[in-house]
Tab-separated table of C-alpha atoms in Angstrom:
chain	number	residue	atom	x	y	z
M	1	UNK	CA	26.673	-33.030	-30.653
M	2	UNK	CA	22.975	-33.662	-30.070
M	3	UNK	CA	20.942	-32.391	-33.019
M	4	UNK	CA	17.490	-33.848	-32.286
M	5	UNK	CA	15.559	-36.110	-29.938
M	6	UNK	CA	12.291	-37.986	-30.114
M	7	UNK	CA	10.542	-38.941	-26.891
M	8	UNK	CA	8.079	-41.820	-27.135
M	9	UNK	CA	6.140	-44.044	-24.734
M	10	UNK	CA	7.089	-47.701	-24.770
M	11	UNK	CA	4.257	-49.957	-23.575
M	12	UNK	CA	4.285	-53.303	-25.385
M	13	UNK	CA	0.632	-52.534	-26.197
M	14	UNK	CA	1.975	-50.040	-28.713
M	15	UNK	CA	2.706	-53.078	-30.904
M	16	UNK	CA	-0.623	-53.979	-32.570
M	17	UNK	CA	0.064	-57.703	-32.443
M	18	UNK	CA	0.420	-57.463	-28.667
M	19	UNK	CA	-2.606	-55.193	-28.221
M	20	UNK	CA	-4.757	-57.375	-30.497
M	21	UNK	CA	-8.365	-56.157	-30.293
M	22	UNK	CA	-7.379	-53.140	-28.201
M	23	UNK	CA	-4.904	-51.878	-30.818
M	24	UNK	CA	-7.079	-48.936	-32.052
M	25	UNK	CA	-6.994	-47.394	-28.571
M	26	UNK	CA	-3.337	-46.422	-29.103
M	27	UNK	CA	-3.580	-45.361	-32.753
M	28	UNK	CA	-3.010	-41.712	-31.805
M	29	UNK	CA	0.071	-42.611	-29.766
M	30	UNK	CA	1.487	-44.664	-32.656
M	31	UNK	CA	0.900	-41.784	-35.059
M	32	UNK	CA	2.682	-39.391	-32.703
M	33	UNK	CA	5.664	-41.733	-32.472
M	34	UNK	CA	5.821	-41.949	-36.265
M	35	UNK	CA	5.830	-38.152	-36.487
M	36	UNK	CA	8.548	-37.954	-33.837
M	37	UNK	CA	10.790	-40.347	-35.742
M	38	UNK	CA	10.211	-38.266	-38.858
M	39	UNK	CA	11.742	-35.300	-37.033
M	40	UNK	CA	14.777	-37.422	-36.171
M	41	UNK	CA	15.235	-38.448	-39.797
M	42	UNK	CA	14.917	-34.827	-40.931
M	43	UNK	CA	17.791	-33.860	-38.621
M	44	UNK	CA	20.160	-35.968	-40.777
M	45	UNK	CA	22.129	-37.498	-37.904
M	46	UNK	CA	25.343	-39.432	-38.263
M	47	UNK	CA	24.148	-41.898	-35.610
M	48	UNK	CA	21.087	-42.720	-33.542
M	49	UNK	CA	21.225	-43.682	-29.875
M	50	UNK	CA	18.133	-45.363	-28.427
M	51	UNK	CA	17.768	-44.910	-24.658
M	52	UNK	CA	15.080	-46.781	-22.759
M	53	UNK	CA	14.115	-48.394	-19.466
M	54	UNK	CA	15.688	-51.608	-18.242
M	55	UNK	CA	15.255	-53.937	-15.290
M	56	UNK	CA	18.781	-53.377	-13.972
M	57	UNK	CA	20.286	-49.959	-13.171
M	58	UNK	CA	22.790	-50.129	-16.003
M	59	UNK	CA	23.752	-48.460	-18.155
M	60	UNK	CA	23.729	-51.502	-20.421
M	61	UNK	CA	24.809	-51.060	-24.031
M	62	UNK	CA	23.208	-52.931	-26.936
M	63	UNK	CA	24.772	-52.927	-30.409
M	64	UNK	CA	23.017	-52.626	-33.733
M	65	UNK	CA	21.286	-55.880	-34.603
M	66	UNK	CA	20.538	-56.794	-30.985
M	67	UNK	CA	17.329	-58.823	-30.767
M	68	UNK	CA	14.155	-58.048	-28.900
M	69	UNK	CA	11.157	-60.314	-28.519
M	70	UNK	CA	7.475	-60.044	-27.649
M	71	UNK	CA	7.093	-63.757	-27.002
M	72	UNK	CA	6.663	-63.002	-23.307
M	73	UNK	CA	3.420	-61.271	-24.241
M	74	UNK	CA	2.151	-64.248	-26.201
M	75	UNK	CA	3.181	-62.942	-29.631
M	76	UNK	CA	5.639	-64.710	-31.932
M	77	UNK	CA	7.403	-61.520	-32.975
M	78	UNK	CA	11.103	-60.650	-32.925
M	79	UNK	CA	12.642	-57.261	-33.694
M	80	UNK	CA	16.229	-56.153	-34.236
M	81	UNK	CA	17.736	-52.851	-33.206
M	82	UNK	CA	18.271	-50.751	-36.318
M	83	UNK	CA	18.367	-53.791	-38.609
M	84	UNK	CA	16.151	-56.250	-40.472
M	85	UNK	CA	17.793	-59.291	-38.931
M	86	UNK	CA	20.127	-60.257	-36.109
M	87	UNK	CA	23.656	-58.954	-36.431
M	88	UNK	CA	24.826	-59.002	-32.838
M	89	UNK	CA	25.226	-61.540	-30.098
M	90	UNK	CA	24.435	-60.726	-26.496
M	91	UNK	CA	21.645	-60.080	-24.065
M	92	UNK	CA	18.126	-59.699	-25.398
M	93	UNK	CA	16.794	-56.151	-25.529
M	94	UNK	CA	14.674	-55.100	-22.540
M	95	UNK	CA	11.044	-54.489	-23.438
M	96	UNK	CA	11.392	-50.701	-23.757
M	97	UNK	CA	14.224	-50.958	-26.255
M	98	UNK	CA	12.352	-53.734	-28.061
M	99	UNK	CA	9.456	-51.309	-28.565
M	100	UNK	CA	11.989	-48.778	-29.827
M	101	UNK	CA	13.376	-51.322	-32.290
M	102	UNK	CA	9.818	-52.047	-33.427
M	103	UNK	CA	9.174	-48.313	-33.974
M	104	UNK	CA	12.354	-47.992	-36.031
M	105	UNK	CA	11.448	-50.999	-38.147
M	106	UNK	CA	7.901	-49.734	-38.625
M	107	UNK	CA	9.143	-46.394	-39.939
M	108	UNK	CA	11.828	-47.904	-42.164
M	109	UNK	CA	14.810	-46.398	-40.361
M	110	UNK	CA	17.905	-47.254	-42.425
M	111	UNK	CA	21.305	-45.973	-43.360
M	112	UNK	CA	22.361	-44.615	-39.968
M	113	UNK	CA	24.260	-46.570	-37.293
M	114	UNK	CA	22.105	-47.369	-34.261
M	115	UNK	CA	22.965	-48.508	-30.764
M	116	UNK	CA	20.919	-48.822	-27.590
M	117	UNK	CA	21.389	-48.029	-23.906
M	118	UNK	CA	19.224	-49.467	-21.130
M	119	UNK	CA	18.870	-47.520	-17.867
M	120	UNK	CA	16.865	-48.660	-14.850
M	121	UNK	CA	14.902	-46.759	-12.244
M	122	UNK	CA	17.646	-47.374	-9.678
M	123	UNK	CA	20.199	-45.401	-11.703
M	124	UNK	CA	20.884	-42.119	-9.923
M	125	UNK	CA	20.234	-38.736	-11.491
M	126	UNK	CA	23.974	-38.036	-11.320
M	127	UNK	CA	24.859	-41.154	-13.288
M	128	UNK	CA	22.118	-40.408	-15.820
M	129	UNK	CA	23.617	-36.952	-16.282
M	130	UNK	CA	27.116	-38.350	-16.770
M	131	UNK	CA	25.801	-40.785	-19.359
M	132	UNK	CA	23.955	-38.026	-21.201
M	133	UNK	CA	27.083	-35.905	-21.346
M	134	UNK	CA	29.068	-38.860	-22.708
M	135	UNK	CA	26.486	-39.422	-25.449
M	136	UNK	CA	26.506	-35.753	-26.421
M	137	UNK	CA	30.303	-35.711	-26.528
M	138	UNK	CA	30.432	-38.273	-29.325
M	139	UNK	CA	31.763	-36.893	-32.573
M	140	UNK	CA	29.390	-35.978	-35.377
M	141	UNK	CA	25.661	-35.401	-35.330
M	142	UNK	CA	23.845	-37.540	-32.762
M	143	UNK	CA	20.093	-38.058	-32.490
M	144	UNK	CA	18.318	-39.673	-29.534
M	145	UNK	CA	15.226	-41.846	-29.413
M	146	UNK	CA	14.199	-41.673	-25.762
M	147	UNK	CA	11.686	-44.218	-24.528
M	148	UNK	CA	9.734	-44.354	-21.286
M	149	UNK	CA	6.326	-44.000	-19.688
M	150	UNK	CA	5.132	-41.545	-17.078
M	151	UNK	CA	3.303	-42.639	-13.921
M	152	UNK	CA	1.333	-45.882	-13.729
M	153	UNK	CA	-0.943	-44.537	-10.987
M	154	UNK	CA	-3.436	-42.283	-12.727
M	155	UNK	CA	-6.655	-44.256	-12.058
M	156	UNK	CA	-8.064	-46.879	-9.727
M	157	UNK	CA	-7.503	-49.533	-12.405
M	158	UNK	CA	-3.954	-48.447	-13.179
M	159	UNK	CA	-1.130	-50.954	-12.575
M	160	UNK	CA	-0.046	-48.941	-9.515
M	161	UNK	CA	-3.576	-48.010	-8.372
M	162	UNK	CA	-4.588	-44.356	-7.934
M	163	UNK	CA	-2.065	-41.948	-6.451
M	164	UNK	CA	-3.026	-38.279	-6.246
M	165	UNK	CA	0.588	-37.278	-6.885
M	166	UNK	CA	0.617	-38.936	-10.303
M	167	UNK	CA	-1.324	-36.378	-12.369
M	168	UNK	CA	0.746	-33.367	-11.180
M	169	UNK	CA	3.964	-35.300	-11.757
M	170	UNK	CA	2.926	-36.240	-15.288
M	171	UNK	CA	1.775	-32.699	-16.030
M	172	UNK	CA	5.200	-31.331	-15.128
M	173	UNK	CA	6.929	-33.981	-17.245
M	174	UNK	CA	4.668	-33.167	-20.190
M	175	UNK	CA	5.390	-29.463	-19.783
M	176	UNK	CA	9.155	-30.055	-19.550
M	177	UNK	CA	9.253	-32.350	-22.573
M	178	UNK	CA	7.072	-30.021	-24.618
M	179	UNK	CA	9.206	-27.017	-23.694
M	180	UNK	CA	12.580	-28.786	-24.086
M	181	UNK	CA	13.416	-27.890	-20.490
M	182	UNK	CA	16.494	-29.926	-19.448
M	183	UNK	CA	16.682	-28.335	-16.002
M	184	UNK	CA	13.155	-29.433	-15.100
M	185	UNK	CA	13.834	-33.011	-16.214
M	186	UNK	CA	17.129	-33.108	-14.335
M	187	UNK	CA	15.288	-32.004	-11.196
M	188	UNK	CA	12.713	-34.818	-11.250
M	189	UNK	CA	12.402	-36.541	-7.870
M	190	UNK	CA	13.967	-39.985	-8.264
M	191	UNK	CA	12.229	-41.500	-5.234
M	192	UNK	CA	8.823	-40.127	-6.182
M	193	UNK	CA	9.202	-41.340	-9.754
M	194	UNK	CA	9.938	-44.817	-8.464
M	195	UNK	CA	6.909	-44.768	-6.155
M	196	UNK	CA	4.713	-43.732	-9.094
M	197	UNK	CA	6.185	-46.510	-11.266
M	198	UNK	CA	7.588	-44.071	-13.828
M	199	UNK	CA	9.766	-45.959	-16.308
M	200	UNK	CA	10.877	-42.843	-18.203
M	201	UNK	CA	12.622	-40.913	-15.430
M	202	UNK	CA	16.143	-42.223	-16.083
M	203	UNK	CA	15.933	-41.995	-19.909
M	204	UNK	CA	14.550	-38.452	-19.656
M	205	UNK	CA	17.397	-37.421	-17.371
M	206	UNK	CA	19.911	-38.837	-19.866
M	207	UNK	CA	18.246	-36.654	-22.500
M	208	UNK	CA	18.365	-33.630	-20.198
M	209	UNK	CA	22.136	-33.841	-19.812
M	210	UNK	CA	22.729	-34.626	-23.483
M	211	UNK	CA	20.725	-31.532	-24.462
M	212	UNK	CA	22.387	-29.194	-21.977
M	213	UNK	CA	24.002	-26.201	-23.694
M	214	UNK	CA	22.012	-26.790	-26.894
M	215	UNK	CA	19.343	-24.525	-28.332
M	216	UNK	CA	16.836	-27.253	-29.160
M	217	UNK	CA	13.157	-26.378	-29.000
M	218	UNK	CA	10.406	-28.779	-27.991
M	219	UNK	CA	7.036	-29.811	-29.390
M	220	UNK	CA	4.532	-31.896	-27.449
M	221	UNK	CA	2.878	-34.353	-29.836
M	222	UNK	CA	0.804	-36.548	-27.536
M	223	UNK	CA	-0.176	-36.741	-23.878
M	224	UNK	CA	-2.787	-39.099	-22.455
M	225	UNK	CA	-3.252	-41.785	-19.817
M	226	UNK	CA	-5.033	-44.791	-21.306
M	227	UNK	CA	-5.096	-47.724	-18.910
M	228	UNK	CA	-4.158	-45.285	-16.128
M	229	UNK	CA	-0.569	-44.921	-17.390
M	230	UNK	CA	0.851	-41.632	-18.612
M	231	UNK	CA	2.095	-41.714	-22.207
M	232	UNK	CA	3.930	-38.720	-23.664
M	233	UNK	CA	5.438	-38.132	-27.114
M	234	UNK	CA	7.505	-35.076	-27.949
M	235	UNK	CA	10.321	-33.866	-30.167
M	236	UNK	CA	13.348	-31.685	-29.542
M	237	UNK	CA	14.930	-30.192	-32.638
C-alpha cells in the first residue's frame, strides 16, 4: 500500500559540488526536497522505492547499496542508494537515481529498506501504469521518492530552446502534482513530453498508478524554471 510520496527534481546541479559557484541558485529547491523527504519519513514506511529517469526504457531495478557517481560532471563524488557504502554489484545508477541517492544521504535516511527503479522516456504510459500498480501491491507500507524534471524548453537559453508549449505543460504538471491528481498525470501526452525533453513523465505516471484508489492529498512545495528547465517539488500524504 502506498502511504506517501515525495516528488523532487533531479538535475545534477542540485548537488552543490556539481553546481560549484552556482549552488545558491538552487538553495530553495534543495530545501523543498529536504522538506519532502521529511514527509516521507513521517509516514513511517516499511520500505522506500526510488523511481527516476533512465536512458533506457526499462524498467531497470537497482538494489540497496547500488552506486551512483558524479564523476561525469567533473566531481569526485560517489553515492550509494540508501546506504553509506556500496553493498550491491551491478549497473551504476542513472543520474536521476544518483541525485535521489544523494538526497537520501543528505537527509540521513536510515533504517528502511530502499530500492530503485529507472524508467526512460520511451516507456509507454501503459507500462508505467502496470509498474505503478505492482509497486503499490507490495505488502506493507510503501513510500515513493519520485524524481524527474519538467520541460527543458522554457527559455531561449534552455537546453531544448524555447517552445511555447512548455509553460502550459509544466503548469498542468505542477497543478496535478500539487493536487495529487493521478488521472491528470496518467493522461500526460507521451509524445509531447518527449518533444519538450521532460524527464519526469514516466516516473510521474508510475506514481499516478501507484496512488490510484488512495486518498492521498498533495502539497506543492516548489515550482520554478531556473536555466529554462521546469523543477517541481511536491508531497502526497
